[in-house]
mmCIF file of C-alpha atoms and ligand atoms in Angstrom:
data_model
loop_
_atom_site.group_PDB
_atom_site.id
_atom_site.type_symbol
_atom_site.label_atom_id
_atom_site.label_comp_id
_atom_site.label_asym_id
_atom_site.label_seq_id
_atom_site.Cartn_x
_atom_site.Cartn_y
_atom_site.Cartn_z
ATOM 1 C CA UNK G 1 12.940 31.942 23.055
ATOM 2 C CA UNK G 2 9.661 30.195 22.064
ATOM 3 C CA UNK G 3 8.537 31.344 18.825
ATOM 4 C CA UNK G 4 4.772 30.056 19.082
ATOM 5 C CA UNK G 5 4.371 32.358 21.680
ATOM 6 C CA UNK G 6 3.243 35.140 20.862
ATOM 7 C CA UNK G 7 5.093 37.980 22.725
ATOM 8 C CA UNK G 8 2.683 40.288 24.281
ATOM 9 C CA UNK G 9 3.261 44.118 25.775
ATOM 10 C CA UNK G 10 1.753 44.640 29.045
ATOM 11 C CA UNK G 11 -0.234 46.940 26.849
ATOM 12 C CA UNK G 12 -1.561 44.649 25.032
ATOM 13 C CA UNK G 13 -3.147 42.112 27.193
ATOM 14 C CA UNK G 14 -4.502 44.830 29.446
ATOM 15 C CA UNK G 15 -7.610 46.760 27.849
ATOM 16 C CA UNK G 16 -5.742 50.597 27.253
ATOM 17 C CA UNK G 17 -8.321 52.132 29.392
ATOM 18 C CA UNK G 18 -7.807 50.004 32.383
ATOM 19 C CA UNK G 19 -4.202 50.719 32.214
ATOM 20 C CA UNK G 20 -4.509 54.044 31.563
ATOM 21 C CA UNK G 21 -6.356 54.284 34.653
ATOM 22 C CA UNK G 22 -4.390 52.621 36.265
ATOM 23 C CA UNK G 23 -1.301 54.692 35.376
ATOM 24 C CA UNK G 24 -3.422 57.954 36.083
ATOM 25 C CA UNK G 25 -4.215 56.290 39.856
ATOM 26 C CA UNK G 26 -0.171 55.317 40.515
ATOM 27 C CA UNK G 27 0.273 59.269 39.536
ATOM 28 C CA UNK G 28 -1.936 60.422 41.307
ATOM 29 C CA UNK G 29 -0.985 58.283 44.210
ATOM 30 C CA UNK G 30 2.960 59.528 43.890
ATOM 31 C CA UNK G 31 1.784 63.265 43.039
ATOM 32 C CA UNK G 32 -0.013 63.386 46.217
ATOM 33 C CA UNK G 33 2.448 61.861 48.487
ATOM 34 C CA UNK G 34 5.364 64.484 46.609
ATOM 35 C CA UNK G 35 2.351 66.948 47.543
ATOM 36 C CA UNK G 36 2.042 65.854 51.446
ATOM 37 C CA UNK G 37 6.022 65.898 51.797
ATOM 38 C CA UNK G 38 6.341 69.204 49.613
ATOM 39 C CA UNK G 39 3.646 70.844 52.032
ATOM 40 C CA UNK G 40 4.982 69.323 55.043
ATOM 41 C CA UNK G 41 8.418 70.925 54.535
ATOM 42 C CA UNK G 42 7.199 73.904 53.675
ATOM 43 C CA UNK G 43 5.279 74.179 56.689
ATOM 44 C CA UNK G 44 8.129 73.523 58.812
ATOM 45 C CA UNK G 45 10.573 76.090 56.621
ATOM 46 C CA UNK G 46 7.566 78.866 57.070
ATOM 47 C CA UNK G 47 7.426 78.013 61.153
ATOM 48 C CA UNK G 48 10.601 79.540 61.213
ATOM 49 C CA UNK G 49 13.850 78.961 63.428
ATOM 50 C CA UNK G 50 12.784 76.087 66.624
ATOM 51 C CA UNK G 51 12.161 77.272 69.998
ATOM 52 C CA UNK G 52 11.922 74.063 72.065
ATOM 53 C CA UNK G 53 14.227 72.629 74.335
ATOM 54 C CA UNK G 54 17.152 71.556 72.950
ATOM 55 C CA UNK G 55 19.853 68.661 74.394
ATOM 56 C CA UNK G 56 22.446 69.979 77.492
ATOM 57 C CA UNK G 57 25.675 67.804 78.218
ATOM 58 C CA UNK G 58 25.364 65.698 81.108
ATOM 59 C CA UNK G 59 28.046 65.251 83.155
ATOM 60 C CA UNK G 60 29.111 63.433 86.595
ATOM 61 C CA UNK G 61 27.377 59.356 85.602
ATOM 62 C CA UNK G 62 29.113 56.369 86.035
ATOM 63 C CA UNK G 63 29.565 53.510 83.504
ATOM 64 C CA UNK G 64 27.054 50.621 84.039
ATOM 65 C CA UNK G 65 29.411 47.612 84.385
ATOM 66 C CA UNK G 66 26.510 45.666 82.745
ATOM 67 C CA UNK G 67 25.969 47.196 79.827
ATOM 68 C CA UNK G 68 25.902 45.295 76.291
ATOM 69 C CA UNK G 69 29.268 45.544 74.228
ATOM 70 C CA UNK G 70 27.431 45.047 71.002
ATOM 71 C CA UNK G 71 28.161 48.386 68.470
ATOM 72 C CA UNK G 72 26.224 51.447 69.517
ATOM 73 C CA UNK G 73 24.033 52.533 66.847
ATOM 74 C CA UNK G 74 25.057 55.994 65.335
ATOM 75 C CA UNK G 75 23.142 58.671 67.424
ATOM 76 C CA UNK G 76 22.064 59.842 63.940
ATOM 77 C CA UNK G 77 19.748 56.915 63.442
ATOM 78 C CA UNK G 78 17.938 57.073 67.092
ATOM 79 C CA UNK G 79 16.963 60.683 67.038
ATOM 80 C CA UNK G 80 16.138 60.531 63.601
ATOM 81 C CA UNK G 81 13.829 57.203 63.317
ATOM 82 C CA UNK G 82 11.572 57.628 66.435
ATOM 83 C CA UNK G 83 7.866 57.016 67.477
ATOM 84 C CA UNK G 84 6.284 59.267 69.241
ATOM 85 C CA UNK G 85 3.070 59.714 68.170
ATOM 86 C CA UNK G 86 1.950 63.181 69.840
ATOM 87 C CA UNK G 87 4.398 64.061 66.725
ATOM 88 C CA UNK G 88 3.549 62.461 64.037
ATOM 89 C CA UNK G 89 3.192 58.946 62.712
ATOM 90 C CA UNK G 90 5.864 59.015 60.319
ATOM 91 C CA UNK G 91 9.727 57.977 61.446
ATOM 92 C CA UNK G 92 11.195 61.235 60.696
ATOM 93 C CA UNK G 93 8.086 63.483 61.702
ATOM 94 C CA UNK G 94 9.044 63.540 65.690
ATOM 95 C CA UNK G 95 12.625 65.037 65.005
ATOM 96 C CA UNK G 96 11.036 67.449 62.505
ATOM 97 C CA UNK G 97 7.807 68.229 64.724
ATOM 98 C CA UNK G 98 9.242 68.381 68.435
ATOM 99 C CA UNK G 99 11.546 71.463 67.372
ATOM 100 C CA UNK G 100 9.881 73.172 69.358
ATOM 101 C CA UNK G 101 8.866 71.507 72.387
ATOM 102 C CA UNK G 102 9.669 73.133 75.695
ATOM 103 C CA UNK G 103 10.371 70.808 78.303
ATOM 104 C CA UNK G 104 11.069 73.369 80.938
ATOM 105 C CA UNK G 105 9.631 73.612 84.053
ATOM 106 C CA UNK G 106 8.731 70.451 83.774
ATOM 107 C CA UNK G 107 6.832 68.686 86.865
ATOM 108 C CA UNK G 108 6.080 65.201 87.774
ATOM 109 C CA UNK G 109 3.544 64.465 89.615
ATOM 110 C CA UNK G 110 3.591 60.928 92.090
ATOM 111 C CA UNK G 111 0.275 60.162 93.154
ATOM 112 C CA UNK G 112 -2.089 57.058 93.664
ATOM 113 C CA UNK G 113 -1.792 54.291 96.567
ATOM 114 C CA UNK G 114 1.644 55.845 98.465
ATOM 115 C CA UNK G 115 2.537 57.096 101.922
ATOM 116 C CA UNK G 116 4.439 60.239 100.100
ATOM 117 C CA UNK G 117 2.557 61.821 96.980
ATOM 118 C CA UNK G 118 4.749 63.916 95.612
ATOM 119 C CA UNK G 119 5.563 66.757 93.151
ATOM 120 C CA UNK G 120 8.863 66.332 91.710
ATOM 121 C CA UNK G 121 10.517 68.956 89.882
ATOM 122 C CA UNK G 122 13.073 67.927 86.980
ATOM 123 C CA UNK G 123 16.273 69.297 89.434
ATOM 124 C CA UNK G 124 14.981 66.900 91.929
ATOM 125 C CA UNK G 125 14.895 64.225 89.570
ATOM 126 C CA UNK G 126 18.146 64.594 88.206
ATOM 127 C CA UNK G 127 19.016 64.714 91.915
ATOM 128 C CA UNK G 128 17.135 61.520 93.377
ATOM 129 C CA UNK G 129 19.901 58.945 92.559
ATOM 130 C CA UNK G 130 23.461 58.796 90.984
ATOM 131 C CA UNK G 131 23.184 58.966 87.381
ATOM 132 C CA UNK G 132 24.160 55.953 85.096
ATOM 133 C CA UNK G 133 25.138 55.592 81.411
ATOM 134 C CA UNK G 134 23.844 51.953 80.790
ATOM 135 C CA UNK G 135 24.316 50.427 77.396
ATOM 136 C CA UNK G 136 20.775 48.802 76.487
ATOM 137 C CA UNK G 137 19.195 46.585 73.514
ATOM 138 C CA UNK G 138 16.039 48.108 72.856
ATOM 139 C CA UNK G 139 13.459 46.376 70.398
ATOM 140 C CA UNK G 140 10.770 47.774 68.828
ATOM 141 C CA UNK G 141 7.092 46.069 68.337
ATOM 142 C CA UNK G 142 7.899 46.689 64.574
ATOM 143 C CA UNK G 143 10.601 44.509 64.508
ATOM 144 C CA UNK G 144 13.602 47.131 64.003
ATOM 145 C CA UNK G 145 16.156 47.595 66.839
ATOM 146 C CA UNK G 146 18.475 49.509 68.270
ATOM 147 C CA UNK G 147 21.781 49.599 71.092
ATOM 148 C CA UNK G 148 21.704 53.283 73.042
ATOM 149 C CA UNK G 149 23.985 54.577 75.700
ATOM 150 C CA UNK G 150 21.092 55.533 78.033
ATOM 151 C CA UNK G 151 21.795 57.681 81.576
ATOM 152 C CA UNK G 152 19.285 57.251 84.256
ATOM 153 C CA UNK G 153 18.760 55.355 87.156
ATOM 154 C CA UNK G 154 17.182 52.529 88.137
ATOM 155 C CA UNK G 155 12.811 53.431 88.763
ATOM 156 C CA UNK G 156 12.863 51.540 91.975
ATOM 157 C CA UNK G 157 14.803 54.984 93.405
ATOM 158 C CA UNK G 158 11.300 56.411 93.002
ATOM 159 C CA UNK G 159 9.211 53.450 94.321
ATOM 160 C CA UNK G 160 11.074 54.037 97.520
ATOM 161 C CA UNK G 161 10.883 57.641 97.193
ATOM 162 C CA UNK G 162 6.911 57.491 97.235
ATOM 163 C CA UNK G 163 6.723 54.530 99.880
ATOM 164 C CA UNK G 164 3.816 52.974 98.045
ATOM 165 C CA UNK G 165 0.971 51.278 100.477
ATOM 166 C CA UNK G 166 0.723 47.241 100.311
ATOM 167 C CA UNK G 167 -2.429 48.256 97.921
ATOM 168 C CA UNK G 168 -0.130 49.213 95.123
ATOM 169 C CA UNK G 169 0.455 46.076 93.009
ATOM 170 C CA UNK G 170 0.977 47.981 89.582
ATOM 171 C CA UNK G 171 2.281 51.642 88.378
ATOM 172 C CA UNK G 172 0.637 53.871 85.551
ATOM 173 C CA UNK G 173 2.944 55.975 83.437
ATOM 174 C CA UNK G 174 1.539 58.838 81.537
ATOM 175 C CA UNK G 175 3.198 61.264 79.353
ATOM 176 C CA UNK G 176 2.754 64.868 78.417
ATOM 177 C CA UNK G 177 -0.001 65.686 76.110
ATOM 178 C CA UNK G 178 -1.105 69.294 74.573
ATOM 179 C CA UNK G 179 -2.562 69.670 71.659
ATOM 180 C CA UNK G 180 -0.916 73.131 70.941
ATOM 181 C CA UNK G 181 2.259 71.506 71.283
ATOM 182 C CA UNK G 182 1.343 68.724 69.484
ATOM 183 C CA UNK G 183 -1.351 69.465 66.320
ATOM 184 C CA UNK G 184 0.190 65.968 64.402
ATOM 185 C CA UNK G 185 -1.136 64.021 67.126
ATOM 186 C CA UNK G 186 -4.913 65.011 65.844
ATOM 187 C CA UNK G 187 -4.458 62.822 63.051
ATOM 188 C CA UNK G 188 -2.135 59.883 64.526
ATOM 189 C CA UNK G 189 -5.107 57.429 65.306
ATOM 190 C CA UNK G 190 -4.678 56.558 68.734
ATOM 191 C CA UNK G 191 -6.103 58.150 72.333
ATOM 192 C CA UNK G 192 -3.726 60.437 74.152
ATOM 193 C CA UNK G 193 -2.333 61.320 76.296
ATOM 194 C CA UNK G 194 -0.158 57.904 75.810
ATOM 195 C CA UNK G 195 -0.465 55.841 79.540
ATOM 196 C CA UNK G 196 1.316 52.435 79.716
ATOM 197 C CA UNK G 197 1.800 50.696 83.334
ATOM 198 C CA UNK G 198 4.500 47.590 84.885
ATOM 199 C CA UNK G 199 3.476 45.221 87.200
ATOM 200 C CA UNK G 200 5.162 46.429 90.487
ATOM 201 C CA UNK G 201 7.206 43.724 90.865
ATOM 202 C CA UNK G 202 8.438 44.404 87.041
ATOM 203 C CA UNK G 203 8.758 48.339 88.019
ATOM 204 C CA UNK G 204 10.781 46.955 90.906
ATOM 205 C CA UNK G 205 13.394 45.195 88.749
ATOM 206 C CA UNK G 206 17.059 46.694 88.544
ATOM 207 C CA UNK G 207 16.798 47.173 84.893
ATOM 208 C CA UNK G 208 13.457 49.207 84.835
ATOM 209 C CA UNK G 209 15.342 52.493 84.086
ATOM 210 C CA UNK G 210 14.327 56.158 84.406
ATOM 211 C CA UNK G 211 16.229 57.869 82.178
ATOM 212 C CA UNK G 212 16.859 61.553 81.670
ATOM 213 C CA UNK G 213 19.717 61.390 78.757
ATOM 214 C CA UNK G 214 21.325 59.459 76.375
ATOM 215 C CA UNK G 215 24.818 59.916 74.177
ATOM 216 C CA UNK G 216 26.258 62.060 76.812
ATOM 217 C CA UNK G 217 23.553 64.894 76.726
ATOM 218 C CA UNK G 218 20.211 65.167 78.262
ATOM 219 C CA UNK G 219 17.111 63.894 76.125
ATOM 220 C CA UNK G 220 16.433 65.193 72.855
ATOM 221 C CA UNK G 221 12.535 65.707 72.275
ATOM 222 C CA UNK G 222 11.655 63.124 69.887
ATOM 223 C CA UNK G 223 13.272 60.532 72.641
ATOM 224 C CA UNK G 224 11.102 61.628 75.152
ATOM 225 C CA UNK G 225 12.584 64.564 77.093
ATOM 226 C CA UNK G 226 13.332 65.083 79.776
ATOM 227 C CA UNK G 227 12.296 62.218 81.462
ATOM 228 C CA UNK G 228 10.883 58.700 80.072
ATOM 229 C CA UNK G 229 11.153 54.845 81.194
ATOM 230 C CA UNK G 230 13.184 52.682 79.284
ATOM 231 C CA UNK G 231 12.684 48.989 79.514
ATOM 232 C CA UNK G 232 14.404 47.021 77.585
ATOM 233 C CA UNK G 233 13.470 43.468 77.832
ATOM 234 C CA UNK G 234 9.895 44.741 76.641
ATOM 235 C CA UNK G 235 8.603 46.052 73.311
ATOM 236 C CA UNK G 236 9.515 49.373 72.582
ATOM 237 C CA UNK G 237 6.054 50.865 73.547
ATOM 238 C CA UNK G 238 5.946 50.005 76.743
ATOM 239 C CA UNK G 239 8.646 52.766 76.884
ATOM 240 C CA UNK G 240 7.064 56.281 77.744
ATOM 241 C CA UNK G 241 7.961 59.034 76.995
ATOM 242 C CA UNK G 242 8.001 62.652 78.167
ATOM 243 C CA UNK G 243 6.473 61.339 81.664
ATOM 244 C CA UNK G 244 3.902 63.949 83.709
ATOM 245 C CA UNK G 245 2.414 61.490 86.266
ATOM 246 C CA UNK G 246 3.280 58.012 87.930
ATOM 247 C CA UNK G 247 0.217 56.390 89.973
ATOM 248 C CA UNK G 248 0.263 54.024 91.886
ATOM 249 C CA UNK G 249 -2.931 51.496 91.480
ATOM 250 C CA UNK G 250 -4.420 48.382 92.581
ATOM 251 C CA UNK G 251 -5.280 47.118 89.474
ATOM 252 C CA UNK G 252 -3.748 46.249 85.870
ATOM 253 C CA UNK G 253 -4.085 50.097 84.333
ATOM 254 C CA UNK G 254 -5.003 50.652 80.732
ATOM 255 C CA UNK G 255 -2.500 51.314 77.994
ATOM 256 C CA UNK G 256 -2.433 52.917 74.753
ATOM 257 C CA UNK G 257 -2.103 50.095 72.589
ATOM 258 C CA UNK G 258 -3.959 48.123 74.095
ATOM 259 C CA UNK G 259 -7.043 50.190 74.183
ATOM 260 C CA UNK G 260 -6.325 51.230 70.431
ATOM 261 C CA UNK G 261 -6.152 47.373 69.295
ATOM 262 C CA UNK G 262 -5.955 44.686 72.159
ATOM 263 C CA UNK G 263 -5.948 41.679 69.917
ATOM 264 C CA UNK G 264 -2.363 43.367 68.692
ATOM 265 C CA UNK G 265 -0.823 44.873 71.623
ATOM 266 C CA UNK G 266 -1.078 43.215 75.282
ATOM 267 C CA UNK G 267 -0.437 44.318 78.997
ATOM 268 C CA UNK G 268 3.219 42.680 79.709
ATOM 269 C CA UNK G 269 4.422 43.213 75.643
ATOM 270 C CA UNK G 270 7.753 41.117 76.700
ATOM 271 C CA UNK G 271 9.790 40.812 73.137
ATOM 272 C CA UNK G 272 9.148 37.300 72.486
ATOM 273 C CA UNK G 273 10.443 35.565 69.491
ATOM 274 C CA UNK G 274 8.076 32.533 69.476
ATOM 275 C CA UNK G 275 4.867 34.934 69.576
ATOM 276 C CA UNK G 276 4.163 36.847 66.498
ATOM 277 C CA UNK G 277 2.281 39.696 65.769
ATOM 278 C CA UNK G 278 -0.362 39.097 64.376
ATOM 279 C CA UNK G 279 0.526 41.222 60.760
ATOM 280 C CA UNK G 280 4.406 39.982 60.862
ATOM 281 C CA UNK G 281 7.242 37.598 62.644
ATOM 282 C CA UNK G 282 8.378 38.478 65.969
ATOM 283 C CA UNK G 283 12.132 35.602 65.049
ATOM 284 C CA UNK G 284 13.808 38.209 63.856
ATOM 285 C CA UNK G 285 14.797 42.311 63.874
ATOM 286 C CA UNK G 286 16.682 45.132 61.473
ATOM 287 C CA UNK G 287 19.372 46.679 63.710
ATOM 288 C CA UNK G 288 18.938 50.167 62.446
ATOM 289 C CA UNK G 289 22.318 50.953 60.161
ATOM 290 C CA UNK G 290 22.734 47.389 59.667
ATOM 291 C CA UNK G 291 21.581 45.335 56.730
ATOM 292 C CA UNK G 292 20.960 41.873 57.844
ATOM 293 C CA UNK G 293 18.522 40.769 60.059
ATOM 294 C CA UNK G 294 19.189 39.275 63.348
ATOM 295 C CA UNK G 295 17.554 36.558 65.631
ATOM 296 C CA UNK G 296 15.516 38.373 68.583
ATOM 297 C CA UNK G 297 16.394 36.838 71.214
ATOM 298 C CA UNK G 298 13.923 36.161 74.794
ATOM 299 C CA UNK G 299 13.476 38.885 76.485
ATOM 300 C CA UNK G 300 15.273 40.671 74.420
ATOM 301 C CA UNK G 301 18.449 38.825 75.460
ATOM 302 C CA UNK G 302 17.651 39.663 79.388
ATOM 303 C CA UNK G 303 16.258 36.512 80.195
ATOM 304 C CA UNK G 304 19.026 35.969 83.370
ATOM 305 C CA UNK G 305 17.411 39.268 84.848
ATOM 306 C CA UNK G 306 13.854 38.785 84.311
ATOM 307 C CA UNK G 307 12.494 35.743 83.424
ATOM 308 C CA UNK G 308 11.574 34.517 86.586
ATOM 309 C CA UNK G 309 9.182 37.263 87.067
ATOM 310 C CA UNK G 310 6.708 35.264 84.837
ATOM 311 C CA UNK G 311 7.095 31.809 86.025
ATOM 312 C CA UNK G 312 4.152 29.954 85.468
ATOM 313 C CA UNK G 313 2.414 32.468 82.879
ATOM 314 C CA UNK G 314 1.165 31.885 79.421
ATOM 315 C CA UNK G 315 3.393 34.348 77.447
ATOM 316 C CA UNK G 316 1.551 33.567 74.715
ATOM 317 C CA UNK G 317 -1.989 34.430 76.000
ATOM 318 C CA UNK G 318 -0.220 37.527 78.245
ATOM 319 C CA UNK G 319 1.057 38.807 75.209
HETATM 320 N N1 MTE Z 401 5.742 57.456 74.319
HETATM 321 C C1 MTE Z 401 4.834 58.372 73.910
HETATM 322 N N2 MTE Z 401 4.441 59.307 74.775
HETATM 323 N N3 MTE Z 401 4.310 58.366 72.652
HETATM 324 C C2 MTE Z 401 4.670 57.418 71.732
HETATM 325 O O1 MTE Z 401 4.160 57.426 70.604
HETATM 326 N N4 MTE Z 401 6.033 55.422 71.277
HETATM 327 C C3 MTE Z 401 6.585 54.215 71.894
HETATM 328 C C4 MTE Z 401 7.603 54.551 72.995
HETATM 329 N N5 MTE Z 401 7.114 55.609 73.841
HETATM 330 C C5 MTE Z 401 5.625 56.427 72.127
HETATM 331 C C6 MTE Z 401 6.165 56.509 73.437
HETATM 332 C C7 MTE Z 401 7.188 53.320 70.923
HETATM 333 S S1 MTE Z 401 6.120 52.482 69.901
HETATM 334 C C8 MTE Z 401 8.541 53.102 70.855
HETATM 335 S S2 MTE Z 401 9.189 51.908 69.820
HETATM 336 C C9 MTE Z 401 9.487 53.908 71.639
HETATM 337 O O2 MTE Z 401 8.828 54.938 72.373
HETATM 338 C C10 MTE Z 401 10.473 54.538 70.681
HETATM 339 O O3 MTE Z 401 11.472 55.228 71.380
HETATM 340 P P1 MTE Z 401 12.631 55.958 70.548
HETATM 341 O O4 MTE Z 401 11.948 56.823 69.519
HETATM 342 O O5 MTE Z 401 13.420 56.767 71.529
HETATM 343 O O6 MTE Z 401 13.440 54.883 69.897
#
């Protein structure tokens, strides 16, 4: 070691009341976080046992033929790490906050340009077409990722269901919103209730699921029981959850990111390595229980299925 220079504590090149302060502020700063986790666990402890829905075994689906053969990630992770913002923002608040969620009767309603509005009750829904267990990627916006044994069938069951007039060129989703059900949403910065919408064509494709279970059972409530879409060549939001109404429109329908920050979150949302985000890469995702990262591929690696559904578009403008 250099024995002209002179060796320095951090203490001593930093005036003692600056760090002091400093030190106060990064206690403070932990104290109050131990303080928001303390009182949110308390909260939940005081609520008392849950009295929301709770997951059902599903039988009598068939096995997808198509389905990845990559590992399935540990059930653990996906009901644990969720968004779901009516919830809570943090990862673990919807599987602590959707205890008690009840998710029956539950009713949704098919309206907009179609021949057949409809009511459909969740027994109808579980009725409308033979139930499949299909093995999808599914990558989130924030760049983690995950591989679920889904069970649902594919949307265009309901498209035909509804008989939707030539007007109809895109569908609105929207999912269940009440605030007594859902205080954490107050604070979770974004308008609800959530609405996202598919081009109908994009609706129309085979892989556009609507799914009703996943691991064998029927949804837990931080995945979006009892019914959500799941579409796995897109970003993880375009995924809702806990779905009320389906509308047919004529024309591109707002969606909740996009309304909350458009220059961050577009319409079509297809997981694109080669566009970033605007705050981090897009190349590359965290497989939840895995520790490297991984490439992400086109389309979430469903490019043979979907990419000629936006021939001749800018995917980097239609972000
Ligand atoms: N649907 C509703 N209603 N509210 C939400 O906050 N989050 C979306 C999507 N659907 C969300 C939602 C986002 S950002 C993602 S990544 C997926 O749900 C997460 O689904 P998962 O928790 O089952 O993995």
């Amino acid at each position: 070691m250099d024995k002209r220079v002179p060796q320095l504590s951090y203490s001593e090149v930093t005036p003692k009341g600056v760090y002091t302060n400093r030190r106060n502020f990064l206690f403070g700063l932990a104290a109050t976080g131990a303080a928001v986790s303390g009182w949110k666990s308390f909260s939940r402890w005081m609520s008392g046992p849950a009295t929301g829905s709770v997951p059902a075994p599903l039988s009598g689906f068939t096995k997808w033929p198509d389905s990845t053969t990559e590992p399935i990630t540990p059930e653990k992770d996906v009901t644990t790490y969720n968004n779901f913002y009516e919830f809570g923002t943090d990862k673990g608040d919807p599987s602590a906050n959707a205890k008690n969620f009840r998710t029956t009767p539950w009713t949704v309603s098919i309206e907009g340009e179609v021949k057949k509005p409809l009511k459909l009750h969740m027994d109808d829904i579980m009725k409308l077409a033979p139930l499949e267990e299909r093995i999808y990627r599914h990558r989130c916006v924030e760049a983690w990722s995950i591989v679920v044994p889904w069970i649902g069938y594919p949307f265009s069951n309901v498209i035909k269901l509804a008989e939707p007039t030539p007007k109809a060129r895109y569908v609105a989703f929207e999912s269940y919103y009440s605030m007594g059900q859902m205080p954490e949403s107050v604070s979770a910065g974004i308008p609800f209730p959530y609405v996202e919408g598919l081009r109908m064509d994009e609706a129309m494709n085979p892989l556009a699921l609507l799914c009703v279970g996943m691991y064998g059972e029927t949804l837990p409530n931080q995945d979006g029981a009892p019914v959500r879409m799941v579409i796995p060549w897109k970003y993880g939001f375009k995924s809702a959850k806990s779905l009320v109404k389906i509308r047919f429109v004529k024309n591109e329908p707002p969606t909740t990111w996009s309304l909350a920050t458009p220059n961050e979150y577009g319409f079509y949302a297809n997981v694109n390595p080669h566009v970033d985000h605007p705050r981090w890469s897009q190349a590359t995702e965290r497989r939840l229980g895995n520790f490297f990262r991984r490439p992400t591929l086109m389309f979430n690696g469903y490019s043979d299925q979907v990419a000629s559904m936006y021939t001749g578009m800018d995917l980097r403008k239609n972000f």
